[in-house]
Coordinates of C-alpha atoms and ligand atoms in Angstrom, one line a residue:
X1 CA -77.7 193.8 -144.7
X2 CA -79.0 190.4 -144.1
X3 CA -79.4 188.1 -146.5
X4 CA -82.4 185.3 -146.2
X5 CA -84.2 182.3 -147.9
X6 CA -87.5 183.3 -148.5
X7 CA -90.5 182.4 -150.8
X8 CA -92.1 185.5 -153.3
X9 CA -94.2 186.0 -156.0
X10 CA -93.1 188.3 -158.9
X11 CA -97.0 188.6 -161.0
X12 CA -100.5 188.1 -160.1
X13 CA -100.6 184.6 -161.7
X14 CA -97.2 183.5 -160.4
X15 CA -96.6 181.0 -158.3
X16 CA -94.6 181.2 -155.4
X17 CA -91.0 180.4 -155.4
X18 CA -87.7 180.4 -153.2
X19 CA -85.7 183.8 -153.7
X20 CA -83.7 185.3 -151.1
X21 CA -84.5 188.9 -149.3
X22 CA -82.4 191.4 -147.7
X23 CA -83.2 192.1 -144.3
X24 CA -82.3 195.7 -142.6
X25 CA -79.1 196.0 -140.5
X26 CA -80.1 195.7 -136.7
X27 CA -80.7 199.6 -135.6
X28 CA -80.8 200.6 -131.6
X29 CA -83.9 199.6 -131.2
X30 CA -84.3 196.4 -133.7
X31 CA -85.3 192.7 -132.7
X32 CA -83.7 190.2 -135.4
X33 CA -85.9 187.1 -135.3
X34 CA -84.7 184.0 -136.8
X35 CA -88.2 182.9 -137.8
X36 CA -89.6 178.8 -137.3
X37 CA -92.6 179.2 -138.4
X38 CA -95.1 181.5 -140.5
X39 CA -98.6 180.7 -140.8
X40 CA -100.9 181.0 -144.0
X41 CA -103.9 183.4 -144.0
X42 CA -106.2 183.8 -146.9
X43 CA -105.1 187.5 -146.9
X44 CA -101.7 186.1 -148.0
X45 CA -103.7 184.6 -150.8
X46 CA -105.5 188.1 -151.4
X47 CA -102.4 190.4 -151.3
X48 CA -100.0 188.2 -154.0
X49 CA -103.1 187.9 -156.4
X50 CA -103.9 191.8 -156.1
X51 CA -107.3 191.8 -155.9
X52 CA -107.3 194.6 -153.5
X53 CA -105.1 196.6 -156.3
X54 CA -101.8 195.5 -157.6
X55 CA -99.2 195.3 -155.0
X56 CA -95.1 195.6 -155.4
X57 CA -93.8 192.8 -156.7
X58 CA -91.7 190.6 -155.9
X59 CA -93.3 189.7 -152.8
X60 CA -92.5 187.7 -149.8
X61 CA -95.6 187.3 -147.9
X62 CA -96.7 186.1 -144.1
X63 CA -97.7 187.9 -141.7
X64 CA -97.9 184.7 -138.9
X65 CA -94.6 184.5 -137.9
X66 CA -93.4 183.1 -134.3
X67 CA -89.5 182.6 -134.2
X68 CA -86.9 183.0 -131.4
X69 CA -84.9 186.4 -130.8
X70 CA -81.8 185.9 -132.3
X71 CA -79.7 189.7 -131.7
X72 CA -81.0 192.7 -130.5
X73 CA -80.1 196.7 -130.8
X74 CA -78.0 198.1 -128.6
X75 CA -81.2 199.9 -127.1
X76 CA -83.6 197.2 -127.0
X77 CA -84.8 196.8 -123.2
X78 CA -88.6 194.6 -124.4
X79 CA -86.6 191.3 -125.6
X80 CA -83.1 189.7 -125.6
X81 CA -81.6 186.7 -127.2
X82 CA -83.0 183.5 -126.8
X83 CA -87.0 184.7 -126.3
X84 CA -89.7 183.0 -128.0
X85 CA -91.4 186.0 -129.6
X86 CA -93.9 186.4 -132.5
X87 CA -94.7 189.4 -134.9
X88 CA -98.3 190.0 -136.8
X89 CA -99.8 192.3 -139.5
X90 CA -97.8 195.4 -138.5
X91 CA -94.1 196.5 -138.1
X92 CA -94.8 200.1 -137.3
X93 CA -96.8 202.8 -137.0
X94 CA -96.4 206.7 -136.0
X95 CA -96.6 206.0 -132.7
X96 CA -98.3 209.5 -131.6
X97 CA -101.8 209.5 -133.6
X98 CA -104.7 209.1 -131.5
X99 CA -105.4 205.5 -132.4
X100 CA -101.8 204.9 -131.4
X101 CA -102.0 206.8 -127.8
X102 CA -105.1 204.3 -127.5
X103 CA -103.2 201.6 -128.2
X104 CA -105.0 201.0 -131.3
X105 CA -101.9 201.0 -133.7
X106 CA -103.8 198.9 -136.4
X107 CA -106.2 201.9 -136.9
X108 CA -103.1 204.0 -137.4
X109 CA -103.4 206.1 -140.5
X110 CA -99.4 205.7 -140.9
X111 CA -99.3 202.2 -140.1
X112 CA -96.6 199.9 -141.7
X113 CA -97.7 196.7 -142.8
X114 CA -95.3 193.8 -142.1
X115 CA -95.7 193.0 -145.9
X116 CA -96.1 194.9 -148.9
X117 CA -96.0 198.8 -147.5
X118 CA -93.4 201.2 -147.7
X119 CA -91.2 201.0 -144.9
X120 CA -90.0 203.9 -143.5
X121 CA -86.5 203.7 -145.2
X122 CA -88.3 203.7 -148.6
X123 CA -87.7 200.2 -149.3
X124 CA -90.7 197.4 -149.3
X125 CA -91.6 195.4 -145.9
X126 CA -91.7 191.7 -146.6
X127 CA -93.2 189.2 -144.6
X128 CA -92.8 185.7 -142.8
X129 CA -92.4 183.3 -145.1
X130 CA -88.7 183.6 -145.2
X131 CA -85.7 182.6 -142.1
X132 CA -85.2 185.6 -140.3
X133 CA -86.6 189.3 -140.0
X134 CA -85.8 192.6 -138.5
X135 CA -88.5 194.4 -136.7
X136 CA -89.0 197.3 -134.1
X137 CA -88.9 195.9 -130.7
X138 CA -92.5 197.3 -130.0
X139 CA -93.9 195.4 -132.9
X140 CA -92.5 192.5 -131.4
X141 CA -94.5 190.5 -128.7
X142 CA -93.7 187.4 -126.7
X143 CA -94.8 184.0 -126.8
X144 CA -95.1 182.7 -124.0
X145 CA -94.4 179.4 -122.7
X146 CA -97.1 176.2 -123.1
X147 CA -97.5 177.5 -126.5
X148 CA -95.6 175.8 -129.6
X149 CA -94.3 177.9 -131.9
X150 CA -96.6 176.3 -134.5
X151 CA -99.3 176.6 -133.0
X152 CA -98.7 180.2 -131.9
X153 CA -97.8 181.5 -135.4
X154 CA -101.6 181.6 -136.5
X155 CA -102.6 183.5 -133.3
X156 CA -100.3 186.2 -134.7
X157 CA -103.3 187.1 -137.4
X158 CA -106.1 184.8 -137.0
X159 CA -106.0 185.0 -133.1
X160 CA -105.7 188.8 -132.6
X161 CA -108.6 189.5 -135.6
X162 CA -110.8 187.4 -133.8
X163 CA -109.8 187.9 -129.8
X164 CA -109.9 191.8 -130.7
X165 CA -114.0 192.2 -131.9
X166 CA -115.2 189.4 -129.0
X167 CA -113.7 191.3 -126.6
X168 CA -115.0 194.6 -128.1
X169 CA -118.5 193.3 -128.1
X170 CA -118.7 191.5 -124.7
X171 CA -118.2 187.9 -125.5
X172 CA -118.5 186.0 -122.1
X173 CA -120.8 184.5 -120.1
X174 CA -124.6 184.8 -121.0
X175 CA -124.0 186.0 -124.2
X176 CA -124.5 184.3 -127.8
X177 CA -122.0 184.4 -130.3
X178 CA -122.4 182.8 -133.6
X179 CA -119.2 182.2 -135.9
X180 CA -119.8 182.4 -139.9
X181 CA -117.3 180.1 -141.3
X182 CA -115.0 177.7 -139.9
X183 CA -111.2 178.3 -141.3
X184 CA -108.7 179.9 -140.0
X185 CA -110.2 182.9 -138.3
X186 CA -113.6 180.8 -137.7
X187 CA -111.8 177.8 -135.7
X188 CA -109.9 180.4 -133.7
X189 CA -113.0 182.5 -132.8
X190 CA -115.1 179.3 -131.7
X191 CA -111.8 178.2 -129.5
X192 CA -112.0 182.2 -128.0
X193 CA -115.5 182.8 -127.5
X194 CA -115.9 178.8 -126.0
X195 CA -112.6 180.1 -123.5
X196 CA -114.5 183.5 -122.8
X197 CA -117.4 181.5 -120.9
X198 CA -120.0 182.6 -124.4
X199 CA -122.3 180.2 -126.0
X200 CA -120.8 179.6 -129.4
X201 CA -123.2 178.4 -132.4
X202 CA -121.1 177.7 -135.6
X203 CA -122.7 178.7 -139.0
X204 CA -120.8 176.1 -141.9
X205 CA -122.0 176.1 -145.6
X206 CA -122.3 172.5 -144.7
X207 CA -121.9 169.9 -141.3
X208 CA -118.9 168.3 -143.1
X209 CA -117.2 169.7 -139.9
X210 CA -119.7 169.6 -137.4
X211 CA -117.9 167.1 -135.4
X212 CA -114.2 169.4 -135.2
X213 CA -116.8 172.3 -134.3
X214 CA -117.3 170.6 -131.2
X215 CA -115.0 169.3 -130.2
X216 CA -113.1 173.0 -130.9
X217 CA -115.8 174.5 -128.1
X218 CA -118.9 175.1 -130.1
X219 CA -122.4 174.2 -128.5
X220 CA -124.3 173.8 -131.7
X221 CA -123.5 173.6 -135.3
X222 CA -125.6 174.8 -138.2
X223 CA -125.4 174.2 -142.0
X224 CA -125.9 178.1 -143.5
X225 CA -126.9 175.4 -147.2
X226 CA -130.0 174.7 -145.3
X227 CA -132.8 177.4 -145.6
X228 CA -134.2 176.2 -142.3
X229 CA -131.0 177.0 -140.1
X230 CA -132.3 180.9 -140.9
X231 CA -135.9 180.4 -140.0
X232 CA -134.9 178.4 -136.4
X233 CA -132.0 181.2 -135.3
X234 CA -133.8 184.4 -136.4
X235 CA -133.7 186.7 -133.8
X236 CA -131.2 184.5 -131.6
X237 CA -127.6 186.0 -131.3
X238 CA -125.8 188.7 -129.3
X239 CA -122.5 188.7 -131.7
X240 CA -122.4 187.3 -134.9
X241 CA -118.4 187.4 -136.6
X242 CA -118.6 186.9 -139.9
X243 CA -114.7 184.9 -141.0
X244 CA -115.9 184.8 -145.0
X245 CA -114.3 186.4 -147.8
X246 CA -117.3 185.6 -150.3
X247 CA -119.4 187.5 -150.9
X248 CA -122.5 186.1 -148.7
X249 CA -126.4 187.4 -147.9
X250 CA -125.4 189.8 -145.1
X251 CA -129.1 190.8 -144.5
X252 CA -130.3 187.1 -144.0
X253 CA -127.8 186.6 -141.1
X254 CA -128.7 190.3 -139.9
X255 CA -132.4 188.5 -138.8
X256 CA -130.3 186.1 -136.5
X257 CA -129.1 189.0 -134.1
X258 CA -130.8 189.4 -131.0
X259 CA -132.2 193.1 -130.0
X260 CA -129.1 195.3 -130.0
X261 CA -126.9 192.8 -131.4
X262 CA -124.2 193.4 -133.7
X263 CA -122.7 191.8 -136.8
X264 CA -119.1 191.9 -137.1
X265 CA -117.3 191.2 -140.1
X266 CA -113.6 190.3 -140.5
X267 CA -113.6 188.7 -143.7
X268 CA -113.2 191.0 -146.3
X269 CA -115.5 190.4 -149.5
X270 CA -113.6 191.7 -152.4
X271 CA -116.7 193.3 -153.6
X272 CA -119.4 195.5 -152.2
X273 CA -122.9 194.0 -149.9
X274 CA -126.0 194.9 -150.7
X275 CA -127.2 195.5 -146.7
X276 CA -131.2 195.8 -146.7
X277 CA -131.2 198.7 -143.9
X278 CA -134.6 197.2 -142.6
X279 CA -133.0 194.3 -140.8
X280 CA -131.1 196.6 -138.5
X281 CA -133.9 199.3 -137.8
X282 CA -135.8 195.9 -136.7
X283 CA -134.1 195.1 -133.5
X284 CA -132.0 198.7 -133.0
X285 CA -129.1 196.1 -134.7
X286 CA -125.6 196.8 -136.1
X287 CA -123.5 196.0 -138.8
X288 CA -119.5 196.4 -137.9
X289 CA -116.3 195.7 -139.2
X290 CA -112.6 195.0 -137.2
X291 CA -109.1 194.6 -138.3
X292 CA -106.5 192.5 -136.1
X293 CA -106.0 194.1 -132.9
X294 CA -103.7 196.5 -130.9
X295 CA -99.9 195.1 -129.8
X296 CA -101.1 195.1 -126.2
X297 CA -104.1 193.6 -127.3
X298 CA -102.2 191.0 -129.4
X299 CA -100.0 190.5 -125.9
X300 CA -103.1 189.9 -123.9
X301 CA -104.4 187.5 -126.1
X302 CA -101.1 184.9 -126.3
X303 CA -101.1 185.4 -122.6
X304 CA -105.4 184.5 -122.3
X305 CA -104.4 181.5 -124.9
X306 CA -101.4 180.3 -122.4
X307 CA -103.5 180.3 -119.9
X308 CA -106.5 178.9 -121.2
X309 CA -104.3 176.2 -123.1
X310 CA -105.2 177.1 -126.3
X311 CA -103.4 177.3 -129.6
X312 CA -104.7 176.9 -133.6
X313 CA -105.5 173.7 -135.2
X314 CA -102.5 173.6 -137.9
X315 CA -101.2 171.7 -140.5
X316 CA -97.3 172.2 -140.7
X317 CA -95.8 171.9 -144.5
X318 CA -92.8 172.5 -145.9
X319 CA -92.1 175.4 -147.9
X320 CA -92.5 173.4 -151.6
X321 CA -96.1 172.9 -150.4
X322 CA -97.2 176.6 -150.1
X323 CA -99.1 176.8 -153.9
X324 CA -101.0 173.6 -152.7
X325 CA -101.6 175.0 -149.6
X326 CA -103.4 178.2 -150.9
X327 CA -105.4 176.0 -153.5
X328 CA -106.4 173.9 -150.8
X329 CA -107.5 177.2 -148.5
X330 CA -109.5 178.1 -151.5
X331 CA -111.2 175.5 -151.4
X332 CA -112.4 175.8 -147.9
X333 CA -110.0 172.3 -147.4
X334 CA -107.9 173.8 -144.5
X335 CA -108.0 172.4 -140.9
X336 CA -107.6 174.6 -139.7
X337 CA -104.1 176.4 -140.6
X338 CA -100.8 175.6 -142.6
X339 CA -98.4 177.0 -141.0
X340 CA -94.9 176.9 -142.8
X341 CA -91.8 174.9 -141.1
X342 CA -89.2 178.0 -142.4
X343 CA -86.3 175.7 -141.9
X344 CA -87.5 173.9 -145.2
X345 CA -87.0 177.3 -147.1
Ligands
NAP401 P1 -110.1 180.5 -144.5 O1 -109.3 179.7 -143.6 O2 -110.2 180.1 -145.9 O3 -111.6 180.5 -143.9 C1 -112.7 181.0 -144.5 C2 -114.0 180.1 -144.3 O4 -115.0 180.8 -144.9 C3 -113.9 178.8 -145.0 O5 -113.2 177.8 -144.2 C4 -115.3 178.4 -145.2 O6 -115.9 177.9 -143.9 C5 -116.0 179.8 -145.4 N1 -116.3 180.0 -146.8 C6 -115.4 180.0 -147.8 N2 -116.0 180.2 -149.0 C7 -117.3 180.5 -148.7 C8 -118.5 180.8 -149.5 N3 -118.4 180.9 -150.8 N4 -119.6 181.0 -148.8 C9 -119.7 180.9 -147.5 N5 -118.6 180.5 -146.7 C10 -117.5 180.3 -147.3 O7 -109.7 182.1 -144.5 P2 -109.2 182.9 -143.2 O8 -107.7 182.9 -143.3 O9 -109.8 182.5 -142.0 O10 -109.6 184.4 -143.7 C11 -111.0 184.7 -143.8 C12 -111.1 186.2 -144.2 O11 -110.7 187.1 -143.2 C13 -110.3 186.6 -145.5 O12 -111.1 187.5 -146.2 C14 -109.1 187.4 -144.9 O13 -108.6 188.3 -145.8 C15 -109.8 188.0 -143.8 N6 -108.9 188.5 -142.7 C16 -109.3 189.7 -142.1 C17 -108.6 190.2 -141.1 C18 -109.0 191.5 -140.4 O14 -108.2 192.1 -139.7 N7 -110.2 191.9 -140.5 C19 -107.4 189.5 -140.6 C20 -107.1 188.3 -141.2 C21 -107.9 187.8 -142.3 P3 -117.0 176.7 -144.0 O15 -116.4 175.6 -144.8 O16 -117.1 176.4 -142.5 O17 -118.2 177.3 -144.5
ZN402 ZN1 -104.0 187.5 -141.7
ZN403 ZN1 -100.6 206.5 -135.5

């Protein structure tokens, strides 16, 4: 066992602060990862506070995490010392279901979360925000070069979540893609579609960020506060991906998809949408969800971002900032990612 600095949570209401973990010994087939950096997503935020059901506490969240190999199992042929290699939302999965054959591990009915699940030796994964971790060389994918590690560390999550449903629904040339929401997830889908050759319209409660919008890739910006953005773009866009966790008007943005367009969400509201079915019927349009992507999807997209030159918008803190941080992503005041500098843990 390996011991490691790490941050957790112990209630609901807690705060987080510096523990250590115990990390697995390295098996055959085991990647340890001395971790420099783990992002902050708002699921982080979601998962300590239980408010999609209670989890096991204490908790060491982060599910961002880009670090350098630092020992490998005696079987491990996929990475070796020294690589600059990042891990996402899952550590494992059964490997033989068909979602995994497809490649589509994150749909796996067995998969292992990289925080919070039941590993398979019984014990309970914990994530990122902590100095080193052990994880299954196929959960493991590499960095590659041109990329900073900071900068890479949100790709892990909010890259994947949104590469994965662009790619699914066409995003390229000639098409339309409006982004709800510019965080995290929203900054790195405007970046995306912008690289994928697609028109990109962002859809902010306000213009406070208009001008980052562009500048990220965007063609046009729109304040969702003003009742007049909904009457100009009705009937406008190919793809709309919805990034917010709130609970918003689903059907009103269902009237800005084009015929056969589709409405993606990959925020996750923590409660039920009313959906008024008569805004799909009227255009043959559909109303979808998607969680992160594949680990050769995940691959593909660090390599389309190395290639493209394109890496998140972060905000590096040090570990005693992380309770500011996640007050600060609640308030929609995040540009567009803190990512944690691990070394300060
Ligand atoms: P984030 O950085 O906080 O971004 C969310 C954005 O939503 C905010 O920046 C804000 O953008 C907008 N927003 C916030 N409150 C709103 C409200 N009341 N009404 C309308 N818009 C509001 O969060 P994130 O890390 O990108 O995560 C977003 C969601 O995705 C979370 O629910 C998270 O759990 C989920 N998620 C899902 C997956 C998946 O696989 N499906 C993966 C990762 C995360 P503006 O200021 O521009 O309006
Ligand atoms: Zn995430
Ligand atoms: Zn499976």
């Amino acid at each position: 066992m390996l011991t490691t600095n790490a941050y957790a949570v112990t209630s609901a209401t807690g705060d987080l602060v510096p523990t250590t973990i115990e990390r697995r010994d390295i098996g055959p087939h085991d990647v340890l990862i001395d971790i420099k950096f783990a992002g902050i997503c708002q699921t982080d935020i979601h998962m300590v506070r239980g408010v999609w059901g209670p989890p096991s506490y204490p908790l060491t969240p982060g599910h961002e995490i880009a670090g350098i190999v630092a020992e490998v199992g005696s079987e491990v042929s996929k990475h070796k010392v020294g690589d600059r290699v990042g891990v996402g939302c899952m550590v494992n999965s059964c490997r033989e279901c068909a979602n995994c054959l497809k490649g589509e591990e994150q749909y796996c009915l067995k998969g292992i979360a990289t925080y919070g699940a039941v590993d398979r030796d019984g014990s309970i994964t914990q994530g990122g925000y902590s100095t080193h971790v052990v994880v299954t060389e196929d959960f493991v994918v590499t960095i590659p070069e041109g990329i900073g590690l900071d900068a890479a560390a949100p790709l892990l999550c909010a890259g994947i979540t949104t590469y994965s449903p662009l790619r699914h629904w066409g995003a390229g040339p000639g098409k339309k893609v409006a982004v709800v929401g510019l965080g995290g997830l929203g900054h790195m889908a405007v970046k995306l579609a912008h690289a994928m050759g697609a028109e990109v319209t962002v859809l902010s409660q306000s213009l406070k960020k208009q001008e980052d919008g562009l500048r990220l890739g965007a063609d046009a910006y729109y304040a969702t506060s003003d009742p007049g953005t909904f009457e100009q773009l009705a009937g406008t866009f190919d793809l709309i991906v919805n990034t917010v966790s709130a609970s918003i008007d689903i059907s009103s943005y269902l009237q800005l998809l084009a015929l056969d367009g589709t409405m993606v969400n990959v925020g996750v509201p923590t409660e039920p949408l009313p959906v008024n079915v008569f805004n799909l019927i009227i255009g043959r349009r559909s109303f979808a969800g998607s969680l992160i992507g594949g680990i050769r999807q995940t691959q593909e997209m660090l390599d389309f971002c190395a290639e493209h030159g394109i890496g998140a918008e972060i905000e590096v803190i040090p570990a005693n900032k992380i309770n500011d941080a996640y007050e600060r992503v609640l308030a929609s005041d995040v540009r567009y990612r803190f990512v944690i500098d691990t070394g300060t843990l």
